[in-house]
PDB file of C-alpha atoms and ligand atoms in Angstrom:
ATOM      1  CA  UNK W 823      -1.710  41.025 -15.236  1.00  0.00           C
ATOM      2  CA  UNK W 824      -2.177  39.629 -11.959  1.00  0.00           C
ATOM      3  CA  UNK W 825      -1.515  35.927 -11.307  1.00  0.00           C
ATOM      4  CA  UNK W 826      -3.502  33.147 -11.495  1.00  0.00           C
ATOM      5  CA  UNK W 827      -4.053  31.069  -8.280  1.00  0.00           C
ATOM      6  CA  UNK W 828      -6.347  27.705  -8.489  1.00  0.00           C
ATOM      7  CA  UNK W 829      -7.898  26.717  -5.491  1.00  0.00           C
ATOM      8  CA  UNK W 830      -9.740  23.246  -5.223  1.00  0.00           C
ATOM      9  CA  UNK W 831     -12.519  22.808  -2.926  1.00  0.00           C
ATOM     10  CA  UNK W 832     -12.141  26.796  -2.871  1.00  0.00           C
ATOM     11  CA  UNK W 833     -15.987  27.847  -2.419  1.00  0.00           C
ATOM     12  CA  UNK W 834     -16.390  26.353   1.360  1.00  0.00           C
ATOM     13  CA  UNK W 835     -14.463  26.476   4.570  1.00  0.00           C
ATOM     14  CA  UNK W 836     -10.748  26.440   4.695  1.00  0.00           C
ATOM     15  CA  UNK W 837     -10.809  26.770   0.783  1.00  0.00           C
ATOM     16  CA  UNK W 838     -13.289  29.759   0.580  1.00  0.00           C
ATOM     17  CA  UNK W 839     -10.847  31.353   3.226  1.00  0.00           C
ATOM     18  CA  UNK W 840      -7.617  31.078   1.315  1.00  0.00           C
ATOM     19  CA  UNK W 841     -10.024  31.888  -1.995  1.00  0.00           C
ATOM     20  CA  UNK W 842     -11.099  35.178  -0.375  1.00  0.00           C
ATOM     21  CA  UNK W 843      -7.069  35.470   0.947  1.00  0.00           C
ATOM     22  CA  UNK W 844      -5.565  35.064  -2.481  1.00  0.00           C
ATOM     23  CA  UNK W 845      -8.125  37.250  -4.043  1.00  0.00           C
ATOM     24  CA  UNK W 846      -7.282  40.279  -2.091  1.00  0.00           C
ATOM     25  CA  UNK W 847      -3.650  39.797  -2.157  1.00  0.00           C
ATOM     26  CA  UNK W 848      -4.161  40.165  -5.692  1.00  0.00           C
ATOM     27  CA  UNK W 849      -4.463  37.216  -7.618  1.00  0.00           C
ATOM     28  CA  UNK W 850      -6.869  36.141  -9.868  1.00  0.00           C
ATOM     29  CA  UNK W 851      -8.690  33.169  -8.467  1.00  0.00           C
ATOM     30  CA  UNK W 852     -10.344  30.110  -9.765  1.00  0.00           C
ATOM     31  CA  UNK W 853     -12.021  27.468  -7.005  1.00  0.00           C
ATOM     32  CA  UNK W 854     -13.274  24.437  -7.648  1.00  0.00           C
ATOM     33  CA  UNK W 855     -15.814  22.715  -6.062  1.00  0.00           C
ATOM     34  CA  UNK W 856     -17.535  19.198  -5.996  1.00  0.00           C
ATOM     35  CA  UNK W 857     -21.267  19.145  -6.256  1.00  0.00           C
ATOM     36  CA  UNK W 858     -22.593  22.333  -3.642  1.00  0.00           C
ATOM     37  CA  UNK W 859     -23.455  24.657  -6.678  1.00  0.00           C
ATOM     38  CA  UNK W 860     -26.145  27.029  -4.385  1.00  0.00           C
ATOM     39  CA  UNK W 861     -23.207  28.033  -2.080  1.00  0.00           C
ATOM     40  CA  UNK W 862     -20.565  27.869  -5.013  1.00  0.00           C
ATOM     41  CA  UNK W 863     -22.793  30.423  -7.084  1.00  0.00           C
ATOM     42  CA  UNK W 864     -23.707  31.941  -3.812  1.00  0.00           C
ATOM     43  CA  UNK W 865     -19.779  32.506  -3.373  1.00  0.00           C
ATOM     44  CA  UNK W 866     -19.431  33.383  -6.687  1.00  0.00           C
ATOM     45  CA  UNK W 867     -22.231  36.288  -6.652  1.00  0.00           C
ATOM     46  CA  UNK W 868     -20.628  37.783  -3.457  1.00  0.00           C
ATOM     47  CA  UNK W 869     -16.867  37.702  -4.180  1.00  0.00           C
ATOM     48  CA  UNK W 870     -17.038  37.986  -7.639  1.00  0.00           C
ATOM     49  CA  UNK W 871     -14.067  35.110  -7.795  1.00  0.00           C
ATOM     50  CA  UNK W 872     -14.340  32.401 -10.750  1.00  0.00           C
ATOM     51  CA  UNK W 873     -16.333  28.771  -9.940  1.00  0.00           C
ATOM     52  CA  UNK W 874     -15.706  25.556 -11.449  1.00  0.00           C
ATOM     53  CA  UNK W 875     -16.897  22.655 -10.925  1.00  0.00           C
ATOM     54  CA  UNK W 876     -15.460  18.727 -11.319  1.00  0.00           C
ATOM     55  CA  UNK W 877     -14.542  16.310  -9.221  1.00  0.00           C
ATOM     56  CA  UNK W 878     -10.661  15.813  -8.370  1.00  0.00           C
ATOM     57  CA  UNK W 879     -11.084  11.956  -7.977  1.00  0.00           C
ATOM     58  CA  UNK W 880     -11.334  11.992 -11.999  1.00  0.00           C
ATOM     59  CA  UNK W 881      -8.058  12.880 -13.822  1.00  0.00           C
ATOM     60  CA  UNK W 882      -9.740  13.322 -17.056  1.00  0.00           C
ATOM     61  CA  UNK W 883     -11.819  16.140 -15.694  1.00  0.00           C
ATOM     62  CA  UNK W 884      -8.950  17.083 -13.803  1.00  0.00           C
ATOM     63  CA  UNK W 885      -7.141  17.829 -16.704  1.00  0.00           C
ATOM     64  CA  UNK W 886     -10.149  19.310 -19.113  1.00  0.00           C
ATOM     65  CA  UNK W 887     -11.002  21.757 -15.742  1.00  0.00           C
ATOM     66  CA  UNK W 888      -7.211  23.288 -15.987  1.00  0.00           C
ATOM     67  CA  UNK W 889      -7.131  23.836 -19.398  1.00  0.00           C
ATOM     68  CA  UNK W 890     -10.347  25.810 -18.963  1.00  0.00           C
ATOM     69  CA  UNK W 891      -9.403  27.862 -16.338  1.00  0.00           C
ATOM     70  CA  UNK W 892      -6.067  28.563 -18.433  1.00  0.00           C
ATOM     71  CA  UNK W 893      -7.936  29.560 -21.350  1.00  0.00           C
ATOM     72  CA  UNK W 894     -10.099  31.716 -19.388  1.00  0.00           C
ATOM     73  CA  UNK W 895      -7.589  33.052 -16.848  1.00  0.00           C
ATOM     74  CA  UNK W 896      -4.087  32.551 -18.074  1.00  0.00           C
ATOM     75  CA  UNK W 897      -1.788  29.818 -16.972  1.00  0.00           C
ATOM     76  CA  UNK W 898      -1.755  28.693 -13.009  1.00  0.00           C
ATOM     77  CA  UNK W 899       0.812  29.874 -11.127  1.00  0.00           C
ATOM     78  CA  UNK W 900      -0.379  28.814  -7.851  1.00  0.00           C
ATOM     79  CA  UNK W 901      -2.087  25.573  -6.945  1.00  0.00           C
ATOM     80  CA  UNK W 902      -3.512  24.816  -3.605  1.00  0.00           C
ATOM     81  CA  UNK W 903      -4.063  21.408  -3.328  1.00  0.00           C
ATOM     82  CA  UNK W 904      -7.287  21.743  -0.811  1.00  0.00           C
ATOM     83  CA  UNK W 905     -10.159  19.166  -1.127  1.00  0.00           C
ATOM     84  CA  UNK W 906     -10.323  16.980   0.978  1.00  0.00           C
ATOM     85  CA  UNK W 907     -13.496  14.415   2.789  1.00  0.00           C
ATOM     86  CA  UNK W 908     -13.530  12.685   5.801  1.00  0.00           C
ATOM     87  CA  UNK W 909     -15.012   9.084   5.951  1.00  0.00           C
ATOM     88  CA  UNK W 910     -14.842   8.294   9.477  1.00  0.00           C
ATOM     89  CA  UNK W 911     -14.679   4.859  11.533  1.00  0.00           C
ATOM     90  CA  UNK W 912     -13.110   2.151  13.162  1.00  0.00           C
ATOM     91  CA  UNK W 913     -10.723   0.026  10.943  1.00  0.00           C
ATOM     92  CA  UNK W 914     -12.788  -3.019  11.488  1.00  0.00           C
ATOM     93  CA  UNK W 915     -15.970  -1.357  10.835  1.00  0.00           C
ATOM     94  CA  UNK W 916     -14.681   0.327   7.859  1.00  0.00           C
ATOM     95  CA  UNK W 917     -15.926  -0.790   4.067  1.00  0.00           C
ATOM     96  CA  UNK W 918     -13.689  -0.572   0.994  1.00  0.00           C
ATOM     97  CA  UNK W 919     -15.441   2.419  -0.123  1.00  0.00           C
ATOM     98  CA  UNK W 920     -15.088   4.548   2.872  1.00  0.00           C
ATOM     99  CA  UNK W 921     -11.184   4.027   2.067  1.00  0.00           C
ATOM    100  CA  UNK W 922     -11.188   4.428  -1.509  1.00  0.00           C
ATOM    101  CA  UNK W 923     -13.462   7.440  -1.108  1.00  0.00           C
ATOM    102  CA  UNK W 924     -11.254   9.315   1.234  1.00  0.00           C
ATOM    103  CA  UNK W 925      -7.905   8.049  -0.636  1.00  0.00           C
ATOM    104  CA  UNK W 926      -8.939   9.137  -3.971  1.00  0.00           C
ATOM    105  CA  UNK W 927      -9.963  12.695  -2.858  1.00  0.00           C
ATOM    106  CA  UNK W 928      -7.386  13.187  -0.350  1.00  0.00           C
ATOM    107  CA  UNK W 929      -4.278  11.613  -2.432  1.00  0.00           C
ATOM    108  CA  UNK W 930      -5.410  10.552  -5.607  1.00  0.00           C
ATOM    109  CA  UNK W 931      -6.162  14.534  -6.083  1.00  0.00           C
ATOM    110  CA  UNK W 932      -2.438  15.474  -5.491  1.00  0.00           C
ATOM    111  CA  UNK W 933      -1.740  13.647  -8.950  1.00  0.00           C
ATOM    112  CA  UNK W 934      -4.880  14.754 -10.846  1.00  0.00           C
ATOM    113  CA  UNK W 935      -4.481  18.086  -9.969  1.00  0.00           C
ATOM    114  CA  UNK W 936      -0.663  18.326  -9.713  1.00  0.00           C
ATOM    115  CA  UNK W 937      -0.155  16.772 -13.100  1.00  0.00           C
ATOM    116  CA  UNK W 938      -1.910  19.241 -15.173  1.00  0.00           C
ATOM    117  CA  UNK W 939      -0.226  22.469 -14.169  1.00  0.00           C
ATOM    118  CA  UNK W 940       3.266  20.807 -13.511  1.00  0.00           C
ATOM    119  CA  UNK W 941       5.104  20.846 -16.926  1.00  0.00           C
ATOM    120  CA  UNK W 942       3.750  24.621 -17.185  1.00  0.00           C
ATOM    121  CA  UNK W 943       4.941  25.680 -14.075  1.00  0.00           C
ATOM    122  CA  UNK W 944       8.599  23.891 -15.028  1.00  0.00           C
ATOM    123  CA  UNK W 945       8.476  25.516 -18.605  1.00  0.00           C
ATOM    124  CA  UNK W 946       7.976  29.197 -16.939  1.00  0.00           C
ATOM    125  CA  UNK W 947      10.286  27.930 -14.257  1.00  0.00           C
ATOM    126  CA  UNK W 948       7.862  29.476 -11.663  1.00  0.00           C
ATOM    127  CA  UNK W 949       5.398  28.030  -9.588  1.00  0.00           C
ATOM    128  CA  UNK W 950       3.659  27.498  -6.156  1.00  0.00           C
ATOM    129  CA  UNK W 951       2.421  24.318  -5.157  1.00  0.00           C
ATOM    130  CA  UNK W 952       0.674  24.128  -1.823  1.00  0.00           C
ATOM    131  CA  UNK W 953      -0.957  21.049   0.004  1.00  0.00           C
ATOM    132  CA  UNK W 954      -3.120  20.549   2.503  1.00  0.00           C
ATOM    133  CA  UNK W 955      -2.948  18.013   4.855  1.00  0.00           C
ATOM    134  CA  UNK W 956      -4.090  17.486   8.397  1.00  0.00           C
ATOM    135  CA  UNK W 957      -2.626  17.045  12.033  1.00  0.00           C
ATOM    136  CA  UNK W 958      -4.017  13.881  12.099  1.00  0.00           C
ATOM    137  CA  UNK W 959      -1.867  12.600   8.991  1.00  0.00           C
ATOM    138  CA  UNK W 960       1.058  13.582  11.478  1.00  0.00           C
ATOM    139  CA  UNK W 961       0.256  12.223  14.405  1.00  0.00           C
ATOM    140  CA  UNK W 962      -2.989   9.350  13.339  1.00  0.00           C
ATOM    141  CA  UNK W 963      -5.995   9.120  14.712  1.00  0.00           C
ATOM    142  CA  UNK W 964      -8.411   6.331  16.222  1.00  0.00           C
ATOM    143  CA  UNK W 965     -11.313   6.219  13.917  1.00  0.00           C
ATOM    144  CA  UNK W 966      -9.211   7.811  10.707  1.00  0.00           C
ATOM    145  CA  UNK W 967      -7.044   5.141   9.442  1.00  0.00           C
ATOM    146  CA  UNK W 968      -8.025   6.007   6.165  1.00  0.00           C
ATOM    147  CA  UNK W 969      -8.023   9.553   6.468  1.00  0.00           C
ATOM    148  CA  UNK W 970      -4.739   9.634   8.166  1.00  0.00           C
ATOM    149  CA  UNK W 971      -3.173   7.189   5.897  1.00  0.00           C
ATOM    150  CA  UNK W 972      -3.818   9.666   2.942  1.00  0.00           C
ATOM    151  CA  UNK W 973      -2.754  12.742   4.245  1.00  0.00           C
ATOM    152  CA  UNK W 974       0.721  11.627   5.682  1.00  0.00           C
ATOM    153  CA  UNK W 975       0.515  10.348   1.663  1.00  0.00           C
ATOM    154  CA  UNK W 976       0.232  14.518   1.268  1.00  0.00           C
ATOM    155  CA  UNK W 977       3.262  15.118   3.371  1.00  0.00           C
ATOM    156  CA  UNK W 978       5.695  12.387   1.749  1.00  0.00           C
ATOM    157  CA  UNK W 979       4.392  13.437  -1.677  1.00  0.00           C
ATOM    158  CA  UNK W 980       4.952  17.867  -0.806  1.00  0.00           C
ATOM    159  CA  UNK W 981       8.345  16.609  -0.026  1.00  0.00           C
ATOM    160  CA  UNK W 982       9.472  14.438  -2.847  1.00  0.00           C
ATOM    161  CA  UNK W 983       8.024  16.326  -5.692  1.00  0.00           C
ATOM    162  CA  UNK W 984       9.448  19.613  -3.611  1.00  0.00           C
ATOM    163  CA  UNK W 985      12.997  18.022  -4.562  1.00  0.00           C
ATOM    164  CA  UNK W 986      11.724  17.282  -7.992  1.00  0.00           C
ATOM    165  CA  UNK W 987      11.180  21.143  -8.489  1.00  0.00           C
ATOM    166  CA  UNK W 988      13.292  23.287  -6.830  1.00  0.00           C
ATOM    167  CA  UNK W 989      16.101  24.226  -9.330  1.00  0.00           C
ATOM    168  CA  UNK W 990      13.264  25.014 -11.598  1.00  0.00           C
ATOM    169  CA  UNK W 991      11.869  27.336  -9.145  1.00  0.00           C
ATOM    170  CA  UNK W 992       8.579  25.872  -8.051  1.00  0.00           C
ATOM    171  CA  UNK W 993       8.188  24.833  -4.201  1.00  0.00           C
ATOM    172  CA  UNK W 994       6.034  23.185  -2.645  1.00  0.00           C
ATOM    173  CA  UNK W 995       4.857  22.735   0.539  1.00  0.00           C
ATOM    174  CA  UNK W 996       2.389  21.863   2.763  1.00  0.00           C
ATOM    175  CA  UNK W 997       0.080  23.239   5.875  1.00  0.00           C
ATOM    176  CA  UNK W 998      -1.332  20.115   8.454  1.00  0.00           C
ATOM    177  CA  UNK W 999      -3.957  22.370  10.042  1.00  0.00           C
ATOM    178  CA  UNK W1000      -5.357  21.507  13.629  1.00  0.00           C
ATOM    179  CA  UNK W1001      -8.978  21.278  13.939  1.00  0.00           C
ATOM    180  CA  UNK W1002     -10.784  24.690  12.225  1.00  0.00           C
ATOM    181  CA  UNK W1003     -14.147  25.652  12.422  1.00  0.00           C
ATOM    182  CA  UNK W1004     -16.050  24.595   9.470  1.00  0.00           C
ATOM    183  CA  UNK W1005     -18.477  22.485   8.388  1.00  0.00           C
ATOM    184  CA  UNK W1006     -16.252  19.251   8.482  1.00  0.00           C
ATOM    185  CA  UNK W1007     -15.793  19.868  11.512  1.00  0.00           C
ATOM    186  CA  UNK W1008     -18.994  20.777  13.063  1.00  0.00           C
ATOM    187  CA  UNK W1009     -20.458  17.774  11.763  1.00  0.00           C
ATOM    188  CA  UNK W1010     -18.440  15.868  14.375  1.00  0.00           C
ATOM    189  CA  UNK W1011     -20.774  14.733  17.569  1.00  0.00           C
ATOM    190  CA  UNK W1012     -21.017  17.836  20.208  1.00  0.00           C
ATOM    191  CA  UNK W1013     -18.893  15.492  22.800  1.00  0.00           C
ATOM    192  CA  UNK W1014     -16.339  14.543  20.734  1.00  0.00           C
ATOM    193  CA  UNK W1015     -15.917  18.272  19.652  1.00  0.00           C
ATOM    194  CA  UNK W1016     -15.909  19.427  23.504  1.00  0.00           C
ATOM    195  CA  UNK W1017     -13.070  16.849  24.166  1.00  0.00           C
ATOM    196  CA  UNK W1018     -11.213  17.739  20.916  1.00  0.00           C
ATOM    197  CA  UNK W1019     -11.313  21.458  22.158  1.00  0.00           C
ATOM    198  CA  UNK W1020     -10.207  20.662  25.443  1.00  0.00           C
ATOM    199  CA  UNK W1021      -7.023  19.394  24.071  1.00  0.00           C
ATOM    200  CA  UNK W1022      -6.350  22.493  22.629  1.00  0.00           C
ATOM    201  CA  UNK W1023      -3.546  24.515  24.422  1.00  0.00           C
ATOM    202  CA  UNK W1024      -4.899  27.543  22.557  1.00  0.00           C
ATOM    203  CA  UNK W1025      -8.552  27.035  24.191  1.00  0.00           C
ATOM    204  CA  UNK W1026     -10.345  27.032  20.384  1.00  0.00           C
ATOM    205  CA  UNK W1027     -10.795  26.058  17.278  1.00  0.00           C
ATOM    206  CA  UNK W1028      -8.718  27.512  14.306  1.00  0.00           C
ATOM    207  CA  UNK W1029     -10.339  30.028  12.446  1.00  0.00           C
ATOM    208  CA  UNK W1030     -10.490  29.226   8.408  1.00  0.00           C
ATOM    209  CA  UNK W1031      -8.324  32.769   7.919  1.00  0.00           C
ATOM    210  CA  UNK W1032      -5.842  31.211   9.928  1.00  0.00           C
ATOM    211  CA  UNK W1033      -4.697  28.705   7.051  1.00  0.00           C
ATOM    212  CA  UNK W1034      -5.281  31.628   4.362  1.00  0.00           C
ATOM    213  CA  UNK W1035      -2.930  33.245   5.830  1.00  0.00           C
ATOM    214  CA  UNK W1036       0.041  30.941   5.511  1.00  0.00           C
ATOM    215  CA  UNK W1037      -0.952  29.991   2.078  1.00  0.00           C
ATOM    216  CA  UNK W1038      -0.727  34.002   0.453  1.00  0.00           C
ATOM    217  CA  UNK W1039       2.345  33.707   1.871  1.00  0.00           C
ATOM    218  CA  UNK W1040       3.782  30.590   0.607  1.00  0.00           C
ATOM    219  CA  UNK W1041       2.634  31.524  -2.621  1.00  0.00           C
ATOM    220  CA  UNK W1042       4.432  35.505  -2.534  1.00  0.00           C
ATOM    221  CA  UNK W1043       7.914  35.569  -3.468  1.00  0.00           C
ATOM    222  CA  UNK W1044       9.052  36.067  -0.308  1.00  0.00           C
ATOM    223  CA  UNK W1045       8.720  32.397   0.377  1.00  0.00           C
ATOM    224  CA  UNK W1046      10.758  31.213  -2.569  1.00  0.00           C
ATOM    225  CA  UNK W1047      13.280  29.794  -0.183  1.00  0.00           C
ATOM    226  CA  UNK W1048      10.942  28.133   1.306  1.00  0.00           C
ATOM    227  CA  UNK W1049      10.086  24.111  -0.554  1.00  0.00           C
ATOM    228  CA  UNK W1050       9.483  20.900   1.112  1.00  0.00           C
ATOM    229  CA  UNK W1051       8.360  22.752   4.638  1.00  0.00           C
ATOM    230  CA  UNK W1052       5.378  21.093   6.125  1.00  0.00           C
ATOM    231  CA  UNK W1053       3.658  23.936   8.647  1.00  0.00           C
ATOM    232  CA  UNK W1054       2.080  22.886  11.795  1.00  0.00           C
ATOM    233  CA  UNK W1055      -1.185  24.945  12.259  1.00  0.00           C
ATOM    234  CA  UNK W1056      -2.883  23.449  15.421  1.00  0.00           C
ATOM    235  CA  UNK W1057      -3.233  25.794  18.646  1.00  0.00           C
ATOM    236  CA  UNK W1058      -0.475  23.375  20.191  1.00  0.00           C
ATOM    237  CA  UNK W1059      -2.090  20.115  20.374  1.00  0.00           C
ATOM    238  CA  UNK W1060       0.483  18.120  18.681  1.00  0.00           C
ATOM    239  CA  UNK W1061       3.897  19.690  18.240  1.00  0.00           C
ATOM    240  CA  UNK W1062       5.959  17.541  15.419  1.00  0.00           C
ATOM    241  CA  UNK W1063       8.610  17.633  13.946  1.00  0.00           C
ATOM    242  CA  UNK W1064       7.776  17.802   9.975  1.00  0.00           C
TER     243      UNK W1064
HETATM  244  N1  LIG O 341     -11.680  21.530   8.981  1.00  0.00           N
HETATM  245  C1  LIG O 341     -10.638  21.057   9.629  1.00  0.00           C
HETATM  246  O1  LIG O 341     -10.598  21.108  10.859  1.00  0.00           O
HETATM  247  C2  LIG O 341      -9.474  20.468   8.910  1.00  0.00           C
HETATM  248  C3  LIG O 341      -8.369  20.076   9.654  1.00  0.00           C
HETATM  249  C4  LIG O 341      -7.264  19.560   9.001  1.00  0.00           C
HETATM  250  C5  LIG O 341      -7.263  19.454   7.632  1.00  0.00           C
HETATM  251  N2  LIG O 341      -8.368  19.836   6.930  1.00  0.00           N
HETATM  252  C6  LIG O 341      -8.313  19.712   5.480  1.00  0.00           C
HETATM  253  O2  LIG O 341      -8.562  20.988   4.902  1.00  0.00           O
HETATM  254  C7  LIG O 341      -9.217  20.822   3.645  1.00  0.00           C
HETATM  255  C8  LIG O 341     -10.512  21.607   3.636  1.00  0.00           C
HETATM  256  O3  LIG O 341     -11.344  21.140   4.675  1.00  0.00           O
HETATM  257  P1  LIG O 341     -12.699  21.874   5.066  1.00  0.00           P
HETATM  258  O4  LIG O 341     -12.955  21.580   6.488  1.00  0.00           O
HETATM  259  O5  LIG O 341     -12.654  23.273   4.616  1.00  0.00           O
HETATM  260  O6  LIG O 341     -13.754  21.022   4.185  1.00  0.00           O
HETATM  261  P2  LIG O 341     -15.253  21.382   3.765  1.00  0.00           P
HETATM  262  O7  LIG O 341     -15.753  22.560   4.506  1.00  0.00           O
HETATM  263  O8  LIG O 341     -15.990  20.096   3.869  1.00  0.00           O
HETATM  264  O9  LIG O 341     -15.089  21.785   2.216  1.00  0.00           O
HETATM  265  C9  LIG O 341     -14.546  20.834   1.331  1.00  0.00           C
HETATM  266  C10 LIG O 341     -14.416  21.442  -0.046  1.00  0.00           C
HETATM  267  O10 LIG O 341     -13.829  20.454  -0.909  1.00  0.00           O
HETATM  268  C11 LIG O 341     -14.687  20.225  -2.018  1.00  0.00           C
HETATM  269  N3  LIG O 341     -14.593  18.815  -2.421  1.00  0.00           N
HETATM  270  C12 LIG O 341     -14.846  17.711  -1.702  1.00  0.00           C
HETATM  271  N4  LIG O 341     -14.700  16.606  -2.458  1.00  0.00           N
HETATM  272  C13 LIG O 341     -14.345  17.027  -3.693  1.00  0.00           C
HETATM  273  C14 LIG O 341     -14.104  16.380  -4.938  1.00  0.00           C
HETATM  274  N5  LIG O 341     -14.155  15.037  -5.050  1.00  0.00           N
HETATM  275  N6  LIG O 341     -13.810  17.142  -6.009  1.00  0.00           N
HETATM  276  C15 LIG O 341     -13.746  18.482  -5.916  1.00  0.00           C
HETATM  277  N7  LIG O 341     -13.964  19.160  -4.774  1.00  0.00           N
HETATM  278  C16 LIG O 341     -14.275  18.442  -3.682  1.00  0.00           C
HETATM  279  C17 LIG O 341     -16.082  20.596  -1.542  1.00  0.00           C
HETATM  280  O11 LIG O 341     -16.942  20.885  -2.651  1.00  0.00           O
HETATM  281  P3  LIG O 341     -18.557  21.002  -2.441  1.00  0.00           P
HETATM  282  O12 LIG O 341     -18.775  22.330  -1.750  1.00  0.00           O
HETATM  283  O13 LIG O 341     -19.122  20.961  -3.803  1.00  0.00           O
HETATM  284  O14 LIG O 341     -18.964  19.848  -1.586  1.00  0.00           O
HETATM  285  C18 LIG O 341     -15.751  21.810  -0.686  1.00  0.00           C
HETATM  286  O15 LIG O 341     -15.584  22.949  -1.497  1.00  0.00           O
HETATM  287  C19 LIG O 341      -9.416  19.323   3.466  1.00  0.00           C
HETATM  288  O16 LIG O 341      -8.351  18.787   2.711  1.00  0.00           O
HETATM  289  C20 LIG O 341      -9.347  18.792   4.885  1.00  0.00           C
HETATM  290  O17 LIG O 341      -8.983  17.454   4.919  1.00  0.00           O
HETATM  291  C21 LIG O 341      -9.476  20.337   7.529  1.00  0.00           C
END
């Protein structure tokens, strides 16, 4: 039986990459989405991997969505922590909701989603746990305060609960990617891309498979040494240090 890997916010960009990534290393794959049901079902039809939808702001659906896919799939093994918005502008500008929006799906989502698989992941004393966060929760960005706010949240939270964990042989970790080509990202204004890119040691954007990569193999065995790590994936344009 092969394993079974939950991705949210698995049907589009950096999620449909590591969906697609999991699937042919092998494991059986459920991703979530939001509300995009043509290109979720599109996804679906061409990959053959399993859709769900709910939204990860809302723990109750949170919780009903895992027990579904663990009836229909068998218990999750791997979670990948991927949904994520972006609710851009100027602190002074910005409205209550554009926070709360970006905090809830960003953060809130590590304990709605988290929560549900963790006491079956200790009980089998086996598990993968991977976040995604962004460069710009490392380093902040103008125009992001709430965006970067919540996904240095993602980093303190991959490293806590990675302590939490690790003598019961789950780790966790998490990848801050640079800025990838999708959709997020190519709804930024043409100028502010060009100057974004220009930053770039590497001369480009990431590519989607980039991220998929590192996430089939946190989640092999190979990585079990590996917990608490947060992985820089950014062409060079901010170099941290965790
Ligand atoms: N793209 C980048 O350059 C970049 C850089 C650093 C970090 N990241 C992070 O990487 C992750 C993926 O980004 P992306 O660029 O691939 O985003 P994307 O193309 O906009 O796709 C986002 C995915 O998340 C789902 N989603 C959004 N809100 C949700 C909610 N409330 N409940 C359930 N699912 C929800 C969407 O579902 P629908 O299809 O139904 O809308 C979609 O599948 C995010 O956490 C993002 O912050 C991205």
């Amino acid at each position: 039986m092969s394993k079974v890997a939950l991705v949210t916010g698995g049907t589009r960009g950096i999620g449909e990459a590591i969906s697609r990534g999991l699937k042919d290393a092998g494991y059986t794959v459920a991703a979530t989405y939001a509300g995009n049901t043509e290109k979720a079902e599109a996804f679906k039809a061409e990959t053959g991997i399993h859709v769900y939808k709910w939204d990860v702001c809302d723990p109750e659906a949170c919780a009903a969505g895992v027990a579904r896919v663990e009836e229909e799939l068998g218990p999750v093994e791997v979670l990948v922590n991927n949904a994520g918005i972006t609710r851009d502008g100027m602190f002074h500008k910005m409205d209550f909701d554009q926070w709360r929006a970006v905090l809830s799906t960003n953060l809130d989502s590590m304990f709605t989603m988290t929560h549900p698989v963790i006491n079956g992941m200790r009980g089998r004393s086996a598990g993968r746990i991977i976040n995604i966060s962004s460069i710009n929760g490392q380093k902040g960005q103008m125009g992001q305060t709430n965006y970067s706010a919540a996904k240095a949240g993602v980093i303190g939270f991959t490293k806590a609960l990675a302590q939490e964990n690790a003598f019961k042989g789950i780790t966790v970790n998490c990848i801050c990617p640079g800025y990838i080509n999708t959709e997020m990202v190519a709804a930024m204004p043409e100028k502010v891309l060009e100057s974004i890119v220009a930053n770039i040691p590497v001369g480009r954007l990431g590519h989607p498979e980039e991220i998929a990569q590192t996430v089939v193999y946190l989640a092999s065995d190979s990585a079990a040494f590996m917990t608490g790590s947060v992985l820089t994936i950014n062409g060079g344009q901010y170099i941290a240090n965790g």
